[in-house]
Amino acid sequence: MSSFQGVDYYNSEILLAEDERLVRNTVREFVDDNVLPIIEKHYEEGTFPVDLVPKMAELGLFGATLPARYGCAGLNNVAYGLMMQELERGDSGVRSFASVQSGLVMYPIYTFGTEEQKDHWLPKLASGKAIGCFGLTEPDYGSNPAGMITRAERRTGGYVLNGAKMWITNGTIADVAVVWAKLDGEIKGFLVERGTPGFTAPEMKGKHSLRASVTSELVLQDCVIPQANILPGTGGLKSPLMCLSQARYGIAWGALGTAMACYDTALNYAKSRIQFEKPIAAFQMTQEKLVYMVTEITKAQLLCVQLGRLKDQGVARFTQISLAKRNNVYQALEIARMAREILGANGILNEYPVMRHMANLESVKTYEGTHEMHTLIVGEDITGIAAFA
Amino acid sequence: MKYAVCINHVPDTAAKITVGSDGKTIDKGGVSYVISPYDEFAIEECLRLKEKNGGEVTVVSLGSDAHKESLRKALAMGVDKAVLLKDDSTRDSFSVARALADCLQEISPDVIFFGKQSVDYDDSAVGLMVAEMLGLPSISVIVKLEIADGKVTAEREVEGGREVVETKLPAVFTAQKGLNEPRYPSLKGIMAAKSKPIEERPASAAPPKVEVLGMQKPPARLAGRIVGTDATAVPELVRLLHEEAKVI
């Protein structure tokens, strides 16, 4: 049971299978019991709730779409999306942890790795005994990852890596980093383990957003890794972009979770807050905001379910994922801001989740492809003309 | 050892309930349904007994196809078999107990579990009626259970304390909050439950003995009243609590 009853204006519940609903309800209850009671304190103190990792692993949240032989649940994409929705209804930082572990670490190892790499890492990552991170973005190469400076060179028995990565979720706490570097001019993926000489991952401080999440730099200085640590299936920018498509898909659902949390909070507040002897929900300007929220949530829900079905059929295009990530995060941020307005001064307090979600969504709007880049990706797709690069 | 746990599929305790147009049933529109919370303690206890002693857990529910959702969740938590006593009619506690007792007679479990009450009608009757119908001992509202060599020791909640009771198997138990902390179904469990069948059986007929004539929402709570702000108001407060509120 959850005190959160969901938002379902269009009876989209009937679009979900029984097991998909059960996954959502289970994660919803888990978030109510384990995330919501502790998250404000972690947010305020700027700490990631590491105690959640074994609990999330026990539930099977990591690599949930991967097959049972690696200790994973083998969910379809809609169930996976619903799981992300509920996690982010808790906090974007908690969802980010699961996104990175699943979509950006386990997925590339599963897709591009050797049997040995899969057998070694996937069960550890699924059980939360190992934490992973994904190093693509660099200080000077964000939206333009093709220009990355990080280099790999062959060395007897392995590779030597040099370069720096930035804005890396989980970096400091990771046991293994999936690092992208150019080898003979081609982008390849490498597994760099914690403690490897020449590899450090200092935490970035001073964030006003995603405060319950670890964000780090990765510094590679003559870092030598064994031959066996290259992901042999990787080749070119397409490889990391495939990973990002996984993560962006989860974000499209996750944003919906924050939007639902903010709408639910604002609706309840508006119905109980009395001004001029009536609930503020009775005022037209409040109703307009609430209607905007429920409309955008409803549209985003339908978008997500259809995208998930396409993904399950193997026909979802990355441009469609861009459209969903762009729209849903943008609308979630709008909804968070409106919710804050409805709550008035109370909206800035941590008694309500609204301001935290709003601040988090500012990051979510920019990471995993900025709002602007997704605009240009869809723009290129429909016009055939690239407006960048 | 064979364990059976009987569960009900009830409106979520957080759902806002309204009376339907017939004045006798609730309006089910927009209400989500869950396993009755006390039944979750019963499921968890059976799973723990099975993990400790081996055996098989069967979950039984009487009702419409909608109950499959709760049966599926029980399977996802780790229950082995599920039986739906398919029935769309309106039954009272006696009628439900009769059909469950007939089904349980066939399964013949060593341990039969219920939640102490189903949170829809709150009769707290079905579990104990079933025990009576099957001629089995029953221990209700238990918060602790130990089973060793067929001997059962249970602790049950009584007014102001606990009572320790012994009996022998087979027996019927009803679970109280505090008995355990129910697990979440794992995502793997949910996927595994997809391939576990839910056996449908007809529920045996038993005419109800009680009929619901009408349902009413409790009257809206009146606004509070401030009687006074210092000690001089105490006599008036006592008088009101005694005469108006009738609580002292």
mmCIF file of N, CA and C in Angstrom, chain A residues 1-6 13 18 21-22 24-26 28-29 32, chain B residues 6-17 26 28 30-41 43 59-62 64 66-74 77 117-121 185:
data_model
loop_
_atom_site.group_PDB
_atom_site.id
_atom_site.type_symbol
_atom_site.label_atom_id
_atom_site.label_comp_id
_atom_site.label_asym_id
_atom_site.label_seq_id
_atom_site.Cartn_x
_atom_site.Cartn_y
_atom_site.Cartn_z
ATOM 1 N N MET A 1 0.828 -1.201 0.000
ATOM 2 C CA MET A 1 0.000 0.000 0.000
ATOM 3 C C MET A 1 0.857 1.242 0.000
ATOM 4 N N SER A 2 0.421 2.189 -0.766
ATOM 5 C CA SER A 2 1.128 3.444 -0.780
ATOM 6 C C SER A 2 0.117 4.546 -0.562
ATOM 7 N N SER A 3 0.535 5.595 0.128
ATOM 8 C CA SER A 3 -0.395 6.707 0.304
ATOM 9 C C SER A 3 -0.536 7.454 -1.018
ATOM 10 N N PHE A 4 0.424 7.254 -1.915
ATOM 11 C CA PHE A 4 0.336 7.872 -3.246
ATOM 12 C C PHE A 4 -0.512 6.977 -4.148
ATOM 13 N N GLN A 5 -1.603 7.524 -4.632
ATOM 14 C CA GLN A 5 -2.553 6.709 -5.393
ATOM 15 C C GLN A 5 -2.358 6.824 -6.903
ATOM 16 N N GLY A 6 -1.272 7.468 -7.317
ATOM 17 C CA GLY A 6 -1.023 7.577 -8.750
ATOM 18 C C GLY A 6 -1.843 8.694 -9.372
ATOM 19 N N GLU A 13 -4.134 2.991 -17.029
ATOM 20 C CA GLU A 13 -3.852 1.775 -16.275
ATOM 21 C C GLU A 13 -4.141 0.530 -17.122
ATOM 22 N N GLU A 18 -0.600 -6.974 -15.942
ATOM 23 C CA GLU A 18 -0.648 -7.227 -14.503
ATOM 24 C C GLU A 18 0.742 -7.169 -13.864
ATOM 25 N N ARG A 21 2.057 -3.616 -13.623
ATOM 26 C CA ARG A 21 1.453 -2.874 -12.499
ATOM 27 C C ARG A 21 2.058 -3.317 -11.170
ATOM 28 N N LEU A 22 2.301 -4.604 -11.069
ATOM 29 C CA LEU A 22 2.861 -5.138 -9.824
ATOM 30 C C LEU A 22 4.280 -4.614 -9.585
ATOM 31 N N ARG A 24 5.396 -1.738 -10.679
ATOM 32 C CA ARG A 24 5.242 -0.331 -10.294
ATOM 33 C C ARG A 24 4.802 -0.213 -8.836
ATOM 34 N N ASN A 25 3.792 -0.989 -8.464
ATOM 35 C CA ASN A 25 3.271 -0.888 -7.097
ATOM 36 C C ASN A 25 4.311 -1.282 -6.066
ATOM 37 N N THR A 26 5.120 -2.285 -6.402
ATOM 38 C CA THR A 26 6.168 -2.729 -5.483
ATOM 39 C C THR A 26 7.213 -1.634 -5.287
ATOM 40 N N ARG A 28 6.794 1.491 -5.863
ATOM 41 C CA ARG A 28 6.095 2.623 -5.226
ATOM 42 C C ARG A 28 6.113 2.460 -3.700
ATOM 43 N N GLU A 29 5.792 1.267 -3.264
ATOM 44 C CA GLU A 29 5.769 0.986 -1.833
ATOM 45 C C GLU A 29 7.182 1.071 -1.240
ATOM 46 N N ASP A 32 8.086 4.684 -0.869
ATOM 47 C CA ASP A 32 7.371 5.267 0.275
ATOM 48 C C ASP A 32 8.024 4.876 1.594
ATOM 49 N N CYS B 6 -5.314 -17.707 3.389
ATOM 50 C CA CYS B 6 -6.495 -17.161 2.717
ATOM 51 C C CYS B 6 -6.394 -15.639 2.716
ATOM 52 N N ILE B 7 -6.538 -15.064 1.535
ATOM 53 C CA ILE B 7 -6.379 -13.605 1.451
ATOM 54 C C ILE B 7 -7.606 -12.961 0.815
ATOM 55 N N ASN B 8 -7.769 -11.689 1.120
ATOM 56 C CA ASN B 8 -8.840 -10.919 0.495
ATOM 57 C C ASN B 8 -8.242 -9.756 -0.282
ATOM 58 N N HIS B 9 -8.987 -9.366 -1.312
ATOM 59 C CA HIS B 9 -8.599 -8.289 -2.222
ATOM 60 C C HIS B 9 -9.498 -7.106 -1.870
ATOM 61 N N VAL B 10 -8.929 -6.069 -1.264
ATOM 62 C CA VAL B 10 -9.750 -5.000 -0.661
ATOM 63 C C VAL B 10 -9.321 -3.622 -1.174
ATOM 64 N N PRO B 11 -10.201 -2.632 -1.036
ATOM 65 C CA PRO B 11 -9.806 -1.273 -1.420
ATOM 66 C C PRO B 11 -8.566 -0.836 -0.642
ATOM 67 N N ASP B 12 -7.646 -0.193 -1.340
ATOM 68 C CA ASP B 12 -6.453 0.356 -0.711
ATOM 69 C C ASP B 12 -6.878 1.214 0.490
ATOM 70 N N THR B 13 -6.185 1.031 1.592
ATOM 71 C CA THR B 13 -6.585 1.774 2.797
ATOM 72 C C THR B 13 -6.445 3.278 2.606
ATOM 73 N N ALA B 14 -5.649 3.685 1.629
ATOM 74 C CA ALA B 14 -5.493 5.130 1.382
ATOM 75 C C ALA B 14 -6.536 5.645 0.389
ATOM 76 N N ALA B 15 -7.355 4.737 -0.175
ATOM 77 C CA ALA B 15 -8.335 5.160 -1.194
ATOM 78 C C ALA B 15 -9.472 5.948 -0.540
ATOM 79 N N LYS B 16 -10.008 6.885 -1.314
ATOM 80 C CA LYS B 16 -11.175 7.635 -0.825
ATOM 81 C C LYS B 16 -12.432 6.879 -1.255
ATOM 82 N N ILE B 17 -13.226 6.470 -0.264
ATOM 83 C CA ILE B 17 -14.367 5.607 -0.534
ATOM 84 C C ILE B 17 -15.657 6.431 -0.611
ATOM 85 N N ILE B 26 -19.907 -0.050 -2.230
ATOM 86 C CA ILE B 26 -19.084 1.131 -2.473
ATOM 87 C C ILE B 26 -18.948 1.349 -3.969
ATOM 88 N N LYS B 28 -16.788 1.520 -6.919
ATOM 89 C CA LYS B 28 -15.439 0.971 -7.142
ATOM 90 C C LYS B 28 -14.622 1.802 -8.128
ATOM 91 N N GLY B 30 -12.220 4.116 -9.850
ATOM 92 C CA GLY B 30 -11.016 4.835 -9.446
ATOM 93 C C GLY B 30 -10.391 4.350 -8.147
ATOM 94 N N VAL B 31 -10.930 3.267 -7.581
ATOM 95 C CA VAL B 31 -10.369 2.749 -6.329
ATOM 96 C C VAL B 31 -9.392 1.620 -6.662
ATOM 97 N N SER B 32 -8.179 1.717 -6.133
ATOM 98 C CA SER B 32 -7.244 0.623 -6.372
ATOM 99 C C SER B 32 -7.374 -0.392 -5.230
ATOM 100 N N TYR B 33 -7.131 -1.631 -5.564
ATOM 101 C CA TYR B 33 -7.301 -2.735 -4.626
ATOM 102 C C TYR B 33 -5.962 -3.359 -4.271
ATOM 103 N N VAL B 34 -5.880 -3.840 -3.056
ATOM 104 C CA VAL B 34 -4.631 -4.436 -2.567
ATOM 105 C C VAL B 34 -4.957 -5.688 -1.743
ATOM 106 N N ILE B 35 -3.920 -6.446 -1.436
ATOM 107 C CA ILE B 35 -4.088 -7.531 -0.466
ATOM 108 C C ILE B 35 -4.414 -6.887 0.877
ATOM 109 N N SER B 36 -5.412 -7.385 1.563
ATOM 110 C CA SER B 36 -5.754 -6.837 2.874
ATOM 111 C C SER B 36 -4.501 -6.870 3.759
ATOM 112 N N PRO B 37 -4.132 -5.739 4.367
ATOM 113 C CA PRO B 37 -2.830 -5.646 5.038
ATOM 114 C C PRO B 37 -2.548 -6.760 6.049
ATOM 115 N N TYR B 38 -3.536 -7.172 6.834
ATOM 116 C CA TYR B 38 -3.277 -8.241 7.809
ATOM 117 C C TYR B 38 -2.996 -9.571 7.113
ATOM 118 N N ASP B 39 -3.559 -9.726 5.905
ATOM 119 C CA ASP B 39 -3.294 -10.951 5.148
ATOM 120 C C ASP B 39 -1.835 -11.027 4.700
ATOM 121 N N GLU B 40 -1.208 -9.842 4.538
ATOM 122 C CA GLU B 40 0.208 -9.845 4.159
ATOM 123 C C GLU B 40 1.069 -10.425 5.282
ATOM 124 N N PHE B 41 0.694 -10.141 6.522
ATOM 125 C CA PHE B 41 1.432 -10.763 7.648
ATOM 126 C C PHE B 41 1.254 -12.279 7.599
ATOM 127 N N ILE B 43 0.684 -14.149 4.899
ATOM 128 C CA ILE B 43 1.507 -14.695 3.805
ATOM 129 C C ILE B 43 2.962 -14.803 4.254
ATOM 130 N N VAL B 59 -2.033 -20.250 -1.654
ATOM 131 C CA VAL B 59 -2.836 -19.078 -1.299
ATOM 132 C C VAL B 59 -4.219 -19.241 -1.923
ATOM 133 N N VAL B 60 -5.245 -18.914 -1.155
ATOM 134 C CA VAL B 60 -6.625 -19.075 -1.614
ATOM 135 C C VAL B 60 -7.350 -17.735 -1.457
ATOM 136 N N SER B 61 -8.121 -17.373 -2.484
ATOM 137 C CA SER B 61 -8.956 -16.190 -2.347
ATOM 138 C C SER B 61 -10.301 -16.458 -2.995
ATOM 139 N N LEU B 62 -11.348 -15.933 -2.404
ATOM 140 C CA LEU B 62 -12.684 -16.098 -2.961
ATOM 141 C C LEU B 62 -13.142 -14.755 -3.513
ATOM 142 N N SER B 64 -14.024 -12.330 -7.447
ATOM 143 C CA SER B 64 -14.060 -12.189 -8.909
ATOM 144 C C SER B 64 -12.652 -12.334 -9.483
ATOM 145 N N ALA B 66 -10.854 -10.122 -10.466
ATOM 146 C CA ALA B 66 -9.996 -9.040 -9.965
ATOM 147 C C ALA B 66 -9.062 -9.526 -8.854
ATOM 148 N N HIS B 67 -9.482 -10.569 -8.129
ATOM 149 C CA HIS B 67 -8.656 -11.091 -7.033
ATOM 150 C C HIS B 67 -7.342 -11.692 -7.526
ATOM 151 N N LYS B 68 -7.300 -11.986 -8.837
ATOM 152 C CA LYS B 68 -6.062 -12.576 -9.386
ATOM 153 C C LYS B 68 -4.865 -11.661 -9.173
ATOM 154 N N GLU B 69 -5.121 -10.354 -9.159
ATOM 155 C CA GLU B 69 -4.026 -9.412 -8.969
ATOM 156 C C GLU B 69 -3.348 -9.638 -7.610
ATOM 157 N N SER B 70 -4.164 -9.833 -6.591
ATOM 158 C CA SER B 70 -3.597 -10.077 -5.263
ATOM 159 C C SER B 70 -2.979 -11.478 -5.175
ATOM 160 N N LEU B 71 -3.616 -12.447 -5.834
ATOM 161 C CA LEU B 71 -3.038 -13.802 -5.848
ATOM 162 C C LEU B 71 -1.672 -13.770 -6.535
ATOM 163 N N ARG B 72 -1.588 -12.977 -7.619
ATOM 164 C CA ARG B 72 -0.317 -12.894 -8.357
ATOM 165 C C ARG B 72 0.758 -12.281 -7.470
ATOM 166 N N LYS B 73 0.364 -11.290 -6.690
ATOM 167 C CA LYS B 73 1.357 -10.672 -5.797
ATOM 168 C C LYS B 73 1.847 -11.692 -4.765
ATOM 169 N N ALA B 74 0.920 -12.501 -4.250
ATOM 170 C CA ALA B 74 1.318 -13.529 -3.276
ATOM 171 C C ALA B 74 2.293 -14.518 -3.927
ATOM 172 N N MET B 77 5.618 -12.969 -4.110
ATOM 173 C CA MET B 77 6.316 -12.944 -2.816
ATOM 174 C C MET B 77 6.965 -14.292 -2.527
ATOM 175 N N GLN B 117 -8.306 -9.681 10.387
ATOM 176 C CA GLN B 117 -9.563 -9.188 9.831
ATOM 177 C C GLN B 117 -9.272 -8.690 8.428
ATOM 178 N N SER B 118 -10.312 -8.656 7.628
ATOM 179 C CA SER B 118 -10.186 -8.100 6.304
ATOM 180 C C SER B 118 -10.600 -6.643 6.430
ATOM 181 N N VAL B 119 -9.783 -5.714 5.876
ATOM 182 C CA VAL B 119 -10.037 -4.306 6.199
ATOM 183 C C VAL B 119 -11.162 -3.680 5.374
ATOM 184 N N ASP B 120 -11.942 -4.509 4.656
ATOM 185 C CA ASP B 120 -13.106 -3.910 3.987
ATOM 186 C C ASP B 120 -14.323 -3.908 4.918
ATOM 187 N N TYR B 121 -14.789 -5.099 5.332
ATOM 188 C CA TYR B 121 -15.980 -5.156 6.194
ATOM 189 C C TYR B 121 -15.634 -5.289 7.679
ATOM 190 N N PRO B 185 7.622 -8.221 -2.905
ATOM 191 C CA PRO B 185 7.923 -9.187 -3.960
ATOM 192 C C PRO B 185 9.123 -8.653 -4.737
#
